[in-house]
Amino acid sequence: MNLKGRSFLKLLDFTPEEILYLVDLAEELKAKKKKGILTQDLHRGKNVALIFEKTSTRTRCSFEVAAHDLGMGTTYLEPAGSQIGKKESISDTARVLGRMYEGIEYRGFGQEIVEELAKYAGVPVWNGLTNEFHPTQMLADALTIKEKLGRIKGVKLAYLGDARYNMGNSYMVLCAKLGMHFTACTNPKYFPDKALVEECRKIAGQTKGSITLTDDVMAGTRDADVVCTDVWVSMGEPDVVWEERVKDLSPYQVNQKVMENAGNQAIFMHCLPAFHDLKTKIGTEISKKFGITEMEVTDQVFESPQSVVFDEAENRMHTIKAVMAATL
């Protein structure tokens, strides 16, 4: 499988075989790291730029550690440290950085930004998250599912919460590509984009997967192998939307009743950060405003044996390493 020179912008750009190759490569690189086998000769002497218009703990650490493990240097450009789209156009930024770096990561807003970076950079560009897609998270989740369930194809995945943006979209694409059964279980106003749903249904028809949209929690999560969710308000959205989201999405909280309905075989996944207690500033503020102590997932589920969120978080690094190793 030769992916050299390819950008990693969304899973729709890749075949099922290419996606599974990256998951297998991540598994191989993870095994080497656990055994203390160094991989720094793979890309020694190369450098990558990490553009973060939206900050992140897991994505930044994953790219920096993965790059170091491959022998590369990194330059972190925080929101205040880059002129992209402000004093310098995206295309100009891409052409400058492409002369200095062997690869560029972008985490920020519209998908069109990372697509334009890739168009002009002349080097591989990797999507660390946009409003529409989160492909590196999907590789991490696929690896976690494979590790925990022993299979990927045929797995039933139920996503609860706001399914209109990057996580809901990306899970739907992942399931369609890999022959999994995706269910968006939420208030109908939070269903994914109709055009993307139809595109995924066409893909699923070829891979023997399926796409289901429902507002029935019990029907949507019954016998699910994977139950997953995300925060109800995405990064960058105004605080005023909290009241509407809490009202609309509270019935779709992942709690013990939901997990029992799925069954003992089910695992719980969350890309993090999660509002499952009052140990965060935002969690405390929301609790004071709305009188709730847990949001998209209860602390009971988050801390349960069925929760694999920290295995999932670790796998961000291994799968990001696979993407860089394969495309540079």
Rosetta silent file (secondary structure, phi, psi, omega in degrees, C-alpha in Angstrom):
SEQUENCE: MNLKGRSFLKLLDFTPEEILYLVDLAEELKAKKKKGILTQDLHRGKNVALIFEKTSTRTRCSFEVAAHDLGMGTTYLEPAGSQIGKKESISDTARVLGRMYEGIEYRGFGQEIVEELAKYAGVPVWNGLTNEFHPTQMLADALTIKEKLGRIKGVKLAYLGDARYNMGNSYMVLCAKLGMHFTACTNPKYFPDKALVEECRKIAGQTKGSITLTDDVMAGTRDADVVCTDVWVSMGEPDVVWEERVKDLSPYQVNQKVMENAGNQAIFMHCLPAFHDLKTKIGTEISKKFGITEMEVTDQVFESPQSVVFDEAENRMHTIKAVMAATL
SCORE:     score description
SCORE:     0.000 S_00000001
   1 L     0.000  117.912 -177.257    0.000    0.000    0.000 S_00000001
   2 L  -111.958  108.085  179.143    1.647    3.238   -1.130 S_00000001
   3 L  -112.216   13.042 -176.575    0.193    6.429    0.400 S_00000001
   4 L   -60.592  133.622  178.697    3.322    8.573    0.047 S_00000001
   5 L    85.408   -4.874 -179.050    2.555   12.172   -0.770 S_00000001
   6 L   -82.253  142.502  169.536   -1.148   11.820    0.083 S_00000001
   7 L   -86.418  157.019  179.901   -2.929   14.295    2.342 S_00000001
   8 E  -120.070   89.243 -171.629   -5.257   12.964    5.046 S_00000001
   9 L  -106.785  -36.542  177.057   -8.239   15.314    4.991 S_00000001
  10 L  -163.009  153.125 -176.956  -11.309   13.064    5.347 S_00000001
  11 H   -67.705  -21.441  177.622  -12.063    9.345    5.212 S_00000001
  12 H   -60.517  -22.276 -178.821  -14.226    9.833    2.126 S_00000001
  13 H   -80.514   -8.030 -172.054  -10.959   10.276    0.185 S_00000001
  14 L  -119.878  149.138  176.782   -9.741    6.779    1.098 S_00000001
  15 L   -78.779  161.165  175.010  -10.790    3.261    0.183 S_00000001
  16 H   -55.013  -38.621 -179.434  -11.744    0.739    2.880 S_00000001
  17 H   -65.290  -39.557  178.952   -8.481   -1.085    2.171 S_00000001
  18 H   -67.987  -39.842  178.027   -6.429    2.083    2.674 S_00000001
  19 H   -63.343  -46.635 -179.913   -8.199    2.893    5.948 S_00000001
  20 H   -66.115  -32.590  175.336   -7.641   -0.623    7.271 S_00000001
  21 H   -60.780  -43.644  179.609   -3.997   -0.444    6.177 S_00000001
  22 H   -65.681  -37.984  177.108   -3.515    2.647    8.358 S_00000001
  23 H   -64.612  -43.670  179.411   -5.223    0.906   11.301 S_00000001
  24 H   -65.553  -39.830  178.331   -2.969   -2.146   10.850 S_00000001
  25 H   -64.418  -40.574  176.977    0.119    0.044   10.560 S_00000001
  26 H   -61.172  -41.172  177.804   -0.863    1.851   13.771 S_00000001
  27 H   -60.851  -41.265  178.933   -1.236   -1.511   15.486 S_00000001
  28 H   -66.352  -44.811  179.973    2.262   -2.468   14.316 S_00000001
  29 H   -67.192  -35.290  176.971    3.803    0.823   15.440 S_00000001
  30 H   -64.091  -44.130  179.664    2.027    0.585   18.796 S_00000001
  31 H   -61.791  -39.549  178.571    3.431   -2.905   19.362 S_00000001
  32 H   -64.760  -42.198 -179.544    6.942   -1.654   18.568 S_00000001
  33 H   -64.280  -40.738  179.304    6.612    1.230   21.008 S_00000001
  34 H   -63.410  -30.817 -179.714    5.403   -1.089   23.773 S_00000001
  35 L   -88.876   -2.066 -179.888    8.464   -3.297   23.158 S_00000001
  36 L    78.344   18.821  178.555   10.822   -0.320   23.161 S_00000001
  37 L   -83.805  118.959 -175.886   11.691   -0.703   19.475 S_00000001
  38 L   -76.576  146.332  178.974   12.702    2.711   18.146 S_00000001
  39 L  -125.776   22.803 -173.862   11.318    4.022   14.853 S_00000001
  40 L   -72.593  -12.394  177.843   13.237    7.307   14.675 S_00000001
  41 L   -81.512  -10.873 -176.641   15.051    6.326   11.481 S_00000001
  42 L   -62.241  -44.546 -178.425   11.804    6.304    9.488 S_00000001
  43 L  -138.053   37.686 -177.883   11.717   10.075    8.977 S_00000001
  44 L   -59.374  134.896  176.453   14.827   11.355   10.764 S_00000001
  45 L    91.447   -8.677  178.254   15.691   14.933    9.899 S_00000001
  46 L   -86.814  164.364 -179.438   12.248   15.910    8.621 S_00000001
  47 E  -136.931  145.741  178.794   10.079   18.631   10.147 S_00000001
  48 E  -129.333  146.109  177.226    6.325   19.174   10.391 S_00000001
  49 E  -100.788  136.225 -179.273    4.246   22.270   11.139 S_00000001
  50 E  -116.577  103.871 -178.807    1.280   21.975   13.513 S_00000001
  51 E   -94.683  118.095 -178.469   -1.318   24.705   12.950 S_00000001
  52 E  -120.621   94.408  170.902   -3.826   24.938   15.808 S_00000001
  53 L   -80.743  -20.048  169.647   -6.578   27.513   15.332 S_00000001
  54 L  -120.679  125.278 -177.949   -8.449   25.418   17.919 S_00000001
  55 L   -71.849  159.550  179.299   -6.373   24.247   20.866 S_00000001
  56 L  -163.140  141.115  174.784   -6.329   20.611   21.969 S_00000001
  57 H   -77.731  -57.149 -172.749   -4.576   18.456   24.537 S_00000001
  58 H   -67.329  -43.704 -176.431   -4.775   15.061   22.815 S_00000001
  59 H   -66.732  -44.492  179.245   -4.245   16.172   19.224 S_00000001
  60 H   -63.486  -49.180 -178.675   -1.210   18.339   19.972 S_00000001
  61 H   -62.292  -39.195 -179.565    0.440   15.770   22.231 S_00000001
  62 H   -62.673  -46.980 -179.603   -0.311   12.980   19.766 S_00000001
  63 H   -66.618  -40.568 -176.835    1.287   14.787   16.823 S_00000001
  64 H   -69.446  -44.573  179.232    4.310   15.946   18.818 S_00000001
  65 H   -67.834  -42.683  179.762    5.081   12.552   20.380 S_00000001
  66 H   -61.377  -44.125  179.627    4.375   10.707   17.129 S_00000001
  67 H   -63.171  -42.818  178.095    6.649   13.054   15.173 S_00000001
  68 H   -61.288  -43.597  179.812    9.421   12.665   17.762 S_00000001
  69 H   -62.581  -26.009  179.124    9.087    8.877   17.640 S_00000001
  70 L   -92.793    3.223  176.777    9.561    9.064   13.860 S_00000001
  71 L    89.497   13.574 -173.639   12.676   11.228   14.231 S_00000001
  72 L  -104.430  157.776  172.308   11.067   14.513   13.215 S_00000001
  73 E   -95.430  157.754 -179.696   11.007   18.021   14.599 S_00000001
  74 E  -131.854  147.752  170.269    7.793   19.997   15.140 S_00000001
  75 E  -122.047  119.027 -179.097    6.781   23.656   15.145 S_00000001
  76 E   -93.515  120.733  178.287    3.567   24.407   17.042 S_00000001
  77 E  -109.173  103.341 -178.140    1.628   27.393   15.734 S_00000001
  78 L   -77.887  171.983 -177.688   -1.019   28.385   18.269 S_00000001
  79 H   -51.722  -38.336 -178.942   -4.029   30.576   17.428 S_00000001
  80 H   -85.929   -7.242 -173.885   -2.084   33.758   18.183 S_00000001
  81 H  -100.882    7.398 -179.292    1.085   32.471   16.520 S_00000001
  82 L  -133.069  143.397  179.121   -0.158   32.199   12.941 S_00000001
  83 L   -99.910   14.006 -175.964   -1.342   34.813   10.449 S_00000001
  84 E   -59.431  124.445  178.743   -3.281   32.261    8.393 S_00000001
  85 L    76.284   -3.736 -179.543   -6.403   33.872    6.976 S_00000001
  86 L  -106.896  -78.899  177.526   -5.650   37.171    8.777 S_00000001
  87 L   -91.935  -14.963 -178.321   -2.604   38.948    7.386 S_00000001
  88 E  -134.241  135.228 -178.988   -1.739   36.118    5.016 S_00000001
  89 L   -66.748  161.361  179.296   -4.036   34.112    2.777 S_00000001
  90 H   -62.558  -43.073 -178.481   -4.417   30.361    3.224 S_00000001
  91 H   -64.930  -39.157  178.502   -2.840   29.685   -0.163 S_00000001
  92 H   -67.931  -43.044  177.498    0.169   31.895    0.604 S_00000001
  93 H   -58.249  -44.375 -179.032    0.605   30.315    4.030 S_00000001
  94 H   -60.669  -43.181 -176.909    0.484   26.856    2.452 S_00000001
  95 H   -71.635  -30.031  175.747    3.128   27.716   -0.128 S_00000001
  96 H   -71.293  -52.162 -177.050    5.460   29.207    2.483 S_00000001
  97 H   -65.283  -33.410  179.042    5.157   26.336    4.955 S_00000001
  98 H   -64.841  -21.632  176.427    5.408   23.777    2.157 S_00000001
  99 H   -81.373  -20.547 -173.874    8.891   25.132    1.379 S_00000001
 100 H  -105.515  -25.961 -173.228   10.020   24.715    5.001 S_00000001
 101 L  -125.152  154.653  177.639    8.280   21.570    6.198 S_00000001
 102 L   -85.834  -14.562  179.465    7.720   18.045    4.934 S_00000001
 103 E  -159.898  155.883 -177.926    4.164   17.938    6.304 S_00000001
 104 E  -134.549  129.672  172.099    1.506   20.232    7.789 S_00000001
 105 E  -103.411  141.589  176.397   -1.208   19.500   10.348 S_00000001
 106 E  -130.718  130.971  174.204   -4.239   21.765   10.617 S_00000001
 107 E  -130.613  117.828 -177.430   -6.821   21.871   13.411 S_00000001
 108 L  -175.102 -122.846 -166.423   -9.453   24.560   13.185 S_00000001
 109 L  -105.120 -113.592 -171.114  -12.654   25.603   11.492 S_00000001
 110 L   -66.065  145.560  177.262  -14.080   24.950    8.032 S_00000001
 111 H   -58.807  -30.120 -178.918  -13.103   21.906    5.979 S_00000001
 112 H   -62.317  -25.408 -179.898  -12.463   24.251    3.056 S_00000001
 113 H   -69.443  -49.686 -179.072   -9.426   25.646    4.918 S_00000001
 114 H   -68.277  -31.166  177.040   -7.592   22.338    5.227 S_00000001
 115 H   -66.510  -40.205  178.872   -8.586   21.471    1.648 S_00000001
 116 H   -69.725  -37.958  174.905   -7.050   24.735    0.401 S_00000001
 117 H   -56.777  -46.497 -178.798   -3.899   24.154    2.435 S_00000001
 118 H   -65.595  -33.367 -178.771   -3.513   20.761    0.790 S_00000001
 119 H   -64.790  -36.763 -172.436   -4.133   22.233   -2.665 S_00000001
 120 H  -107.487  -13.811 -171.156   -1.247   24.700   -2.415 S_00000001
 121 H   -70.486  -37.523 -176.121    1.234   23.232    0.099 S_00000001
 122 L    79.228    2.293  175.824    2.940   20.702   -2.148 S_00000001
 123 L  -134.879  163.171  178.496    3.430   18.431    0.895 S_00000001
 124 L   -58.954  137.396  175.936    1.027   16.160    2.800 S_00000001
 125 E  -119.078  136.212 -176.180   -1.539   17.987    4.938 S_00000001
 126 E  -118.940  133.130 -179.398   -3.308   16.223    7.828 S_00000001
 127 E   -85.402  109.508  177.245   -6.678   17.171    9.259 S_00000001
 128 E   -86.145  -10.265  173.382   -6.455   17.369   13.065 S_00000001
 129 E   154.423  133.125  167.962  -10.132   18.454   13.220 S_00000001
 130 L  -129.222  177.322  177.681  -12.443   20.721   11.259 S_00000001
 131 L   -59.196  -32.128 -172.719  -16.075   21.625   11.791 S_00000001
 132 L   -94.514  -34.421 -172.612  -17.093   18.881    9.384 S_00000001
 133 L  -142.099  154.180  178.080  -14.661   15.988    9.918 S_00000001
 134 L  -140.071   69.311 -171.006  -12.254   14.442   12.445 S_00000001
 135 H   -68.031  -33.250  178.984  -10.483   11.641   10.518 S_00000001
 136 H   -67.424  -32.681  175.552   -7.534   11.025   12.857 S_00000001
 137 H   -63.917  -37.335 -178.664   -9.994   10.413   15.703 S_00000001
 138 H   -66.354  -37.417  176.237  -11.762    7.833   13.538 S_00000001
 139 H   -64.186  -41.666  178.225   -8.568    5.852   12.989 S_00000001
 140 H   -62.291  -41.035 -179.410   -7.984    5.840   16.750 S_00000001
 141 H   -69.635  -38.025  177.782  -11.530    4.659   17.352 S_00000001
 142 H   -63.616  -41.787  177.561  -11.268    1.948   14.691 S_00000001
 143 H   -63.800  -41.211  179.552   -8.073    0.659   16.302 S_00000001
 144 H   -64.714  -42.876  178.078   -9.729    0.700   19.735 S_00000001
 145 H   -61.391  -43.960  179.311  -12.768   -1.186   18.436 S_00000001
 146 H   -61.433  -42.527 -179.508  -10.506   -3.789   16.829 S_00000001
 147 H   -66.334  -41.320 -172.881   -8.543   -4.209   20.067 S_00000001
 148 H   -85.250  -34.698 -174.961  -11.581   -4.451   22.324 S_00000001
 149 H  -106.986  -14.080  178.696  -14.040   -6.373   20.136 S_00000001
 150 L    79.726    6.941 -179.473  -11.661   -8.329   17.913 S_00000001
 151 L  -161.606  165.174  174.179  -13.338   -7.131   14.735 S_00000001
 152 L  -123.539  -52.809 -178.732  -14.465   -4.027   12.868 S_00000001
 153 L   -59.904  134.243  178.684  -16.707   -5.183   10.044 S_00000001
 154 L    86.118   -6.714  179.950  -20.282   -5.800   11.164 S_00000001
 155 L   -67.222  140.001  177.289  -19.897   -3.876   14.429 S_00000001
 156 E   -97.098  120.460 -177.254  -23.000   -1.934   15.529 S_00000001
 157 E  -120.316  125.844  178.395  -22.175    1.634   16.574 S_00000001
 158 E  -112.624  125.663  178.442  -24.695    4.016   18.150 S_00000001
 159 E  -110.179  123.003 -179.663  -23.890    7.714   18.387 S_00000001
 160 E  -109.651  137.266  177.738  -25.943    9.835   20.820 S_00000001
 161 L   121.278 -153.037 -178.124  -26.020   13.622   20.811 S_00000001
 162 L   -79.088  107.081 -174.462  -25.459   16.286   18.171 S_00000001
 163 L   -98.514   16.071 -174.456  -24.754   14.292   14.994 S_00000001
 164 L   -89.479  -14.202 -171.002  -24.511   17.263   12.605 S_00000001
 165 L  -116.147 -152.424 -166.899  -20.815   18.041   12.942 S_00000001
 166 H   -57.089  -43.969 -175.917  -17.383   16.433   12.871 S_00000001
 167 H   -72.877  -46.426  178.013  -17.903   13.460   15.194 S_00000001
 168 H   -61.763  -46.162  178.001  -21.339   12.426   13.963 S_00000001
 169 H   -58.842  -47.311 -173.620  -20.297   12.908   10.328 S_00000001
 170 H   -69.236  -39.055  175.890  -17.037   11.053   10.768 S_00000001
 171 H   -61.960  -40.730 -179.547  -18.535    8.067   12.586 S_00000001
 172 H   -62.831  -43.318  178.471  -21.111    7.749    9.820 S_00000001
 173 H   -66.266  -44.614  179.285  -18.400    7.795    7.133 S_00000001
 174 H   -56.815  -48.679 -178.099  -16.199    5.352    9.062 S_00000001
 175 H   -63.702  -41.136  178.965  -19.049    2.879    9.459 S_00000001
 176 H   -63.310  -44.175 -177.556  -20.052    3.172    5.820 S_00000001
 177 H   -66.593  -36.752 -171.802  -16.487    2.643    4.607 S_00000001
 178 L  -105.581   15.335  175.415  -15.733   -0.339    6.859 S_00000001
 179 L    69.161   35.232  177.131  -19.031   -2.216    6.663 S_00000001
 180 L  -101.583  169.455 -178.666  -20.241   -1.256   10.125 S_00000001
 181 E  -109.959  109.250 -174.961  -23.781   -0.417   11.206 S_00000001
 182 E   -99.923  133.751  172.997  -24.150    3.242   12.210 S_00000001
 183 E  -127.536  121.398  170.413  -27.091    4.656   14.154 S_00000001
 184 E   -90.847  113.739 -175.704  -27.479    8.357   14.903 S_00000001
 185 E  -111.914  100.592 -173.328  -29.711    8.396   17.960 S_00000001
 186 L  -166.587  174.296  171.667  -30.825   11.943   18.661 S_00000001
 187 L   -58.601  133.617 -176.455  -33.449   14.646   18.305 S_00000001
 188 H   -53.809  -26.177  178.876  -34.246   14.879   14.549 S_00000001
 189 H   -69.685  -11.312 -179.939  -33.060   18.499   14.419 S_00000001
 190 H  -110.302   16.034  175.200  -29.561   17.146   15.145 S_00000001
 191 L   -67.520  154.582  177.590  -29.471   14.502   12.391 S_00000001
 192 L   -64.932  165.503  178.773  -26.515   14.647    9.958 S_00000001
 193 L   -56.381  134.043 -174.911  -26.674   16.487    6.641 S_00000001
 194 H   -60.551  -39.930 -179.331  -29.053   14.722    4.229 S_00000001
 195 H   -64.522  -40.735  178.869  -26.607   14.763    1.315 S_00000001
 196 H   -69.017  -37.556  176.881  -23.880   13.160    3.422 S_00000001
 197 H   -58.786  -46.528 -178.893  -26.359   10.565    4.735 S_00000001
 198 H   -65.418  -39.548  177.689  -27.252    9.576    1.168 S_00000001
 199 H   -62.392  -42.464 -179.654  -23.593    9.412    0.141 S_00000001
 200 H   -68.706  -35.807  177.859  -22.821    7.183    3.115 S_00000001
 201 H   -64.426  -36.207  176.682  -25.796    4.947    2.396 S_00000001
 202 H   -65.131  -43.018  178.635  -24.476    4.377   -1.131 S_00000001
 203 H   -65.089  -44.916 -179.482  -21.062    3.449    0.250 S_00000001
 204 H   -61.680  -30.278  177.439  -22.617    1.215    2.934 S_00000001
 205 H   -63.713  -25.898  179.336  -24.541   -0.592    0.216 S_00000001
 206 H   -88.699  -26.016 -176.098  -21.207   -1.724   -1.212 S_00000001
 207 H  -103.544    1.634 -178.487  -19.588   -2.672    2.104 S_00000001
 208 L    67.291   28.975  172.088  -22.647   -4.352    3.669 S_00000001
 209 L   -95.917 -168.049  178.775  -22.904   -1.679    6.335 S_00000001
 210 E  -157.640  155.517  178.631  -25.961    0.433    7.163 S_00000001
 211 E  -125.872  122.532 -179.522  -26.986    3.951    8.181 S_00000001
 212 E  -127.473  136.913  174.771  -29.934    4.484   10.566 S_00000001
 213 E  -118.905  128.671 -178.911  -31.364    7.723   11.980 S_00000001
 214 E  -151.091  154.717  173.416  -33.724    7.539   14.958 S_00000001
 215 L  -106.677    7.441 -178.667  -34.969    9.562   17.916 S_00000001
 216 L   -96.040  107.847 -175.236  -35.769    6.406   19.908 S_00000001
 217 H   -61.751  -45.969 -176.376  -33.011    5.850   22.464 S_00000001
 218 H   -67.852  -41.376  178.072  -33.922    2.283   23.348 S_00000001
 219 H   -68.201  -39.224 -176.179  -34.352    1.203   19.729 S_00000001
 220 H   -71.488  -26.970 -176.957  -31.210    3.018   18.643 S_00000001
 221 H  -107.483   -2.951 -177.898  -28.922    1.530   21.279 S_00000001
 222 L   -61.835  125.966  177.424  -30.385   -1.969   21.580 S_00000001
 223 L    62.035   21.823  176.928  -27.635   -4.597   21.129 S_00000001
 224 L   -69.202  141.569  175.264  -25.092   -1.931   20.100 S_00000001
 225 L   -83.981  -30.657 -179.604  -21.457   -3.029   20.278 S_00000001
 226 E  -131.858  128.349  173.001  -20.239    0.544   20.639 S_00000001
 227 E  -115.929  124.249 -177.248  -22.050    3.436   22.314 S_00000001
 228 E  -137.097  160.627 -179.828  -20.413    6.816   21.784 S_00000001
 229 E  -154.196 -178.793  178.027  -21.111   10.490   22.301 S_00000001
 230 L  -150.507  170.952  177.805  -19.457   13.905   22.310 S_00000001
 231 L   -59.726  150.627 -176.244  -19.893   17.216   24.099 S_00000001
 232 L   -77.689  -23.371  177.500  -23.200   18.928   23.353 S_00000001
 233 L  -122.656  120.394 -176.616  -21.610   22.262   22.428 S_00000001
 234 L   -76.374  158.408  179.052  -18.631   22.207   20.092 S_00000001
 235 L   -58.571  130.730  178.039  -15.528   24.316   20.513 S_00000001
 236 L    98.130  -13.567  178.553  -16.037   27.827   19.184 S_00000001
 237 L   -80.598  149.028 -178.001  -19.817   27.885   19.513 S_00000001
 238 L   -68.523  152.785 -178.253  -21.328   30.696   21.625 S_00000001
 239 L   -62.334  -24.715 -174.894  -22.379   30.031   25.221 S_00000001
 240 L   -65.024  -17.786 -177.921  -25.981   30.983   24.432 S_00000001
 241 H   -80.745  -10.122 -177.606  -26.549   27.654   22.683 S_00000001
 242 H   -58.431  -45.195 -176.493  -26.051   25.693   25.922 S_00000001
 243 H   -59.299  -43.779  179.715  -29.633   26.165   27.093 S_00000001
 244 H   -65.906  -43.091 -177.726  -31.069   24.831   23.838 S_00000001
 245 H   -67.173  -42.683  179.016  -28.669   21.868   23.714 S_00000001
 246 H   -60.307  -42.757  179.815  -29.251   20.850   27.329 S_00000001
 247 H   -65.779  -46.373 -174.131  -33.010   20.899   26.746 S_00000001
 248 H   -76.699  -33.310 -169.751  -32.888   19.049   23.418 S_00000001
 249 H  -105.042   -9.358  178.003  -30.157   16.518   24.123 S_00000001
 250 H   -53.706  -37.099  177.372  -30.645   15.555   27.774 S_00000001
 251 H   -64.394  -13.355 -176.890  -32.885   12.624   26.708 S_00000001
 252 H  -109.757   22.629  173.463  -29.867   11.324   24.736 S_00000001
 253 L   -65.748  141.060  174.651  -27.415   11.269   27.618 S_00000001
 254 E   -84.605  110.191 -179.940  -25.379    8.044   27.819 S_00000001
 255 L  -127.717 -176.204 -175.462  -26.306    6.577   31.207 S_00000001
 256 H   -63.322  -34.576  178.555  -26.447    3.158   32.826 S_00000001
 257 H   -62.005  -41.078  178.571  -29.895    2.449   31.390 S_00000001
 258 H   -64.309  -44.812 -178.327  -28.550    3.030   27.877 S_00000001
 259 H   -67.440  -36.949  176.845  -25.545    0.768   28.441 S_00000001
 260 H   -66.426  -34.884  177.900  -27.721   -1.984   29.918 S_00000001
 261 H   -67.215  -35.833  177.261  -29.985   -1.716   26.894 S_00000001
 262 H   -69.032  -43.782  178.927  -26.956   -2.143   24.623 S_00000001
 263 L   120.538  164.928 -177.407  -25.728   -5.140   26.594 S_00000001
 264 L   -64.659  -23.119 -178.224  -22.688   -6.316   28.517 S_00000001
 265 L   -76.648  -13.621 -172.621  -20.686   -6.687   25.312 S_00000001
 266 L   -75.357  145.030  172.214  -20.932   -2.964   24.559 S_00000001
 267 E  -111.649  152.818  177.965  -18.056   -0.542   25.023 S_00000001
 268 E  -107.433  133.903 -179.663  -18.389    3.201   25.651 S_00000001
 269 E  -128.939  148.780  179.234  -16.306    5.673   23.656 S_00000001
 270 E  -155.955  134.024 -176.761  -15.833    9.445   23.829 S_00000001
 271 L   -73.313  -16.372  178.778  -13.236   11.583   22.016 S_00000001
 272 L    69.204  150.386    1.447  -12.763   13.758   25.153 S_00000001
 273 L   -73.694  155.359 -177.916  -12.924   16.101   26.920 S_00000001
 274 L  -120.105  141.820  177.036  -16.115   14.864   28.583 S_00000001
 275 L   -98.662   81.346 -176.914  -18.429   16.660   30.984 S_00000001
 276 L  -112.403    0.112  178.658  -19.163   13.767   33.343 S_00000001
 277 L  -157.154 -167.445 -177.412  -18.561   15.539   36.660 S_00000001
 278 L  -109.845   28.409 -176.739  -17.986   18.985   38.175 S_00000001
 279 L   -91.539   10.222  177.376  -14.185   18.948   38.094 S_00000001
 280 L  -122.442  157.528  179.675  -13.944   21.446   35.240 S_00000001
 281 H   -62.439  -45.899 -179.257  -14.617   25.175   35.098 S_00000001
 282 H   -66.563  -41.405  178.887  -17.190   24.806   32.316 S_00000001
 283 H   -59.009  -41.098  178.835  -18.861   21.865   34.041 S_00000001
 284 H   -66.258  -41.865  179.855  -19.257   23.900   37.207 S_00000001
 285 H   -63.525  -44.069 -179.664  -20.661   26.889   35.317 S_00000001
 286 H   -66.615  -36.005  178.410  -23.205   24.755   33.448 S_00000001
 287 H   -62.498  -42.000  179.650  -24.220   23.037   36.677 S_00000001
 288 H   -66.197  -36.356 -177.813  -24.984   26.403   38.296 S_00000001
 289 H   -75.887  -39.587 -169.969  -27.022   27.545   35.291 S_00000001
 290 H  -118.981   -1.772  176.361  -29.025   24.399   34.629 S_00000001
 291 L    69.604   28.653  177.837  -28.882   22.371   37.843 S_00000001
 292 L  -117.459  148.337  179.958  -27.216   19.317   36.288 S_00000001
 293 L  -106.800  -11.692  178.375  -24.092   17.542   37.489 S_00000001
 294 L  -140.378  151.333 -178.167  -23.446   15.440   34.372 S_00000001
 295 L  -116.707 -104.089 -171.204  -24.045   16.164   30.723 S_00000001
 296 L   -68.115  -21.247  177.865  -23.534   13.932   27.687 S_00000001
 297 E  -145.312  144.124  177.389  -22.415   10.953   29.810 S_00000001
 298 L   -79.651  155.035  178.298  -22.846   10.066   33.471 S_00000001
 299 H   -63.128  -32.541  179.098  -19.843    9.589   35.694 S_00000001
 300 H   -59.447  -44.621  179.382  -21.043    6.045   36.401 S_00000001
 301 H   -72.947  -43.270 -177.199  -20.685    5.088   32.729 S_00000001
 302 H   -57.905  -38.529 -177.344  -17.517    7.123   32.167 S_00000001
 303 L   -95.930    7.703 -175.902  -15.727    5.339   35.018 S_00000001
 304 L   -81.438  164.332  176.224  -17.242    1.893   34.327 S_00000001
 305 L   -61.621  -22.422  179.182  -15.394   -1.194   32.999 S_00000001
 306 L   -76.936  -15.244 -179.343  -17.248   -0.710   29.705 S_00000001
 307 E   -79.476  127.682 -179.989  -15.579    2.666   29.188 S_00000001
 308 L  -120.901   27.453 -171.110  -12.498    2.541   26.944 S_00000001
 309 H   -64.567  -29.829 -178.062  -11.999    6.301   26.607 S_00000001
 310 H   -85.483  -28.385  168.812   -8.385    6.341   27.769 S_00000001
 311 H   -62.971  -43.013  178.641   -7.348    3.466   25.507 S_00000001
 312 H   -60.461  -43.783 -179.513   -9.035    5.476   22.756 S_00000001
 313 H   -64.682  -42.531  177.660   -7.105    8.625   23.750 S_00000001
 314 H   -61.046  -39.382 -176.162   -3.779    6.768   23.695 S_00000001
 315 H   -68.730  -13.717  172.359   -4.550    5.380   20.262 S_00000001
 316 H   -56.554  -44.274 -176.793   -4.731    8.911   18.869 S_00000001
 317 H   -66.935  -43.832 -177.335   -0.941    8.979   19.028 S_00000001
 318 H   -66.990  -38.508 -178.856   -0.390    5.570   17.441 S_00000001
 319 H   -76.883  -34.839  174.297   -2.783    6.201   14.556 S_00000001
 320 H   -64.778  -38.503  175.682   -1.478    9.714   13.904 S_00000001
 321 H   -60.662  -40.518  179.147    2.005    8.216   13.797 S_00000001
 322 H   -63.585  -42.096 -179.817    0.767    5.734   11.207 S_00000001
 323 H   -61.788  -47.289 -179.570   -0.686    8.534    9.056 S_00000001
 324 H   -66.799  -43.358 -179.620    2.563   10.509    9.098 S_00000001
 325 H   -60.587  -38.163 -174.901    4.730    7.443    8.572 S_00000001
 326 H   -79.728  -30.998 -170.381    2.660    6.314    5.598 S_00000001
 327 H   -98.862  -16.979 -178.848    2.216    9.652    3.821 S_00000001
 328 L   -82.963    0.000    0.000    5.640   11.290    4.142 S_00000001
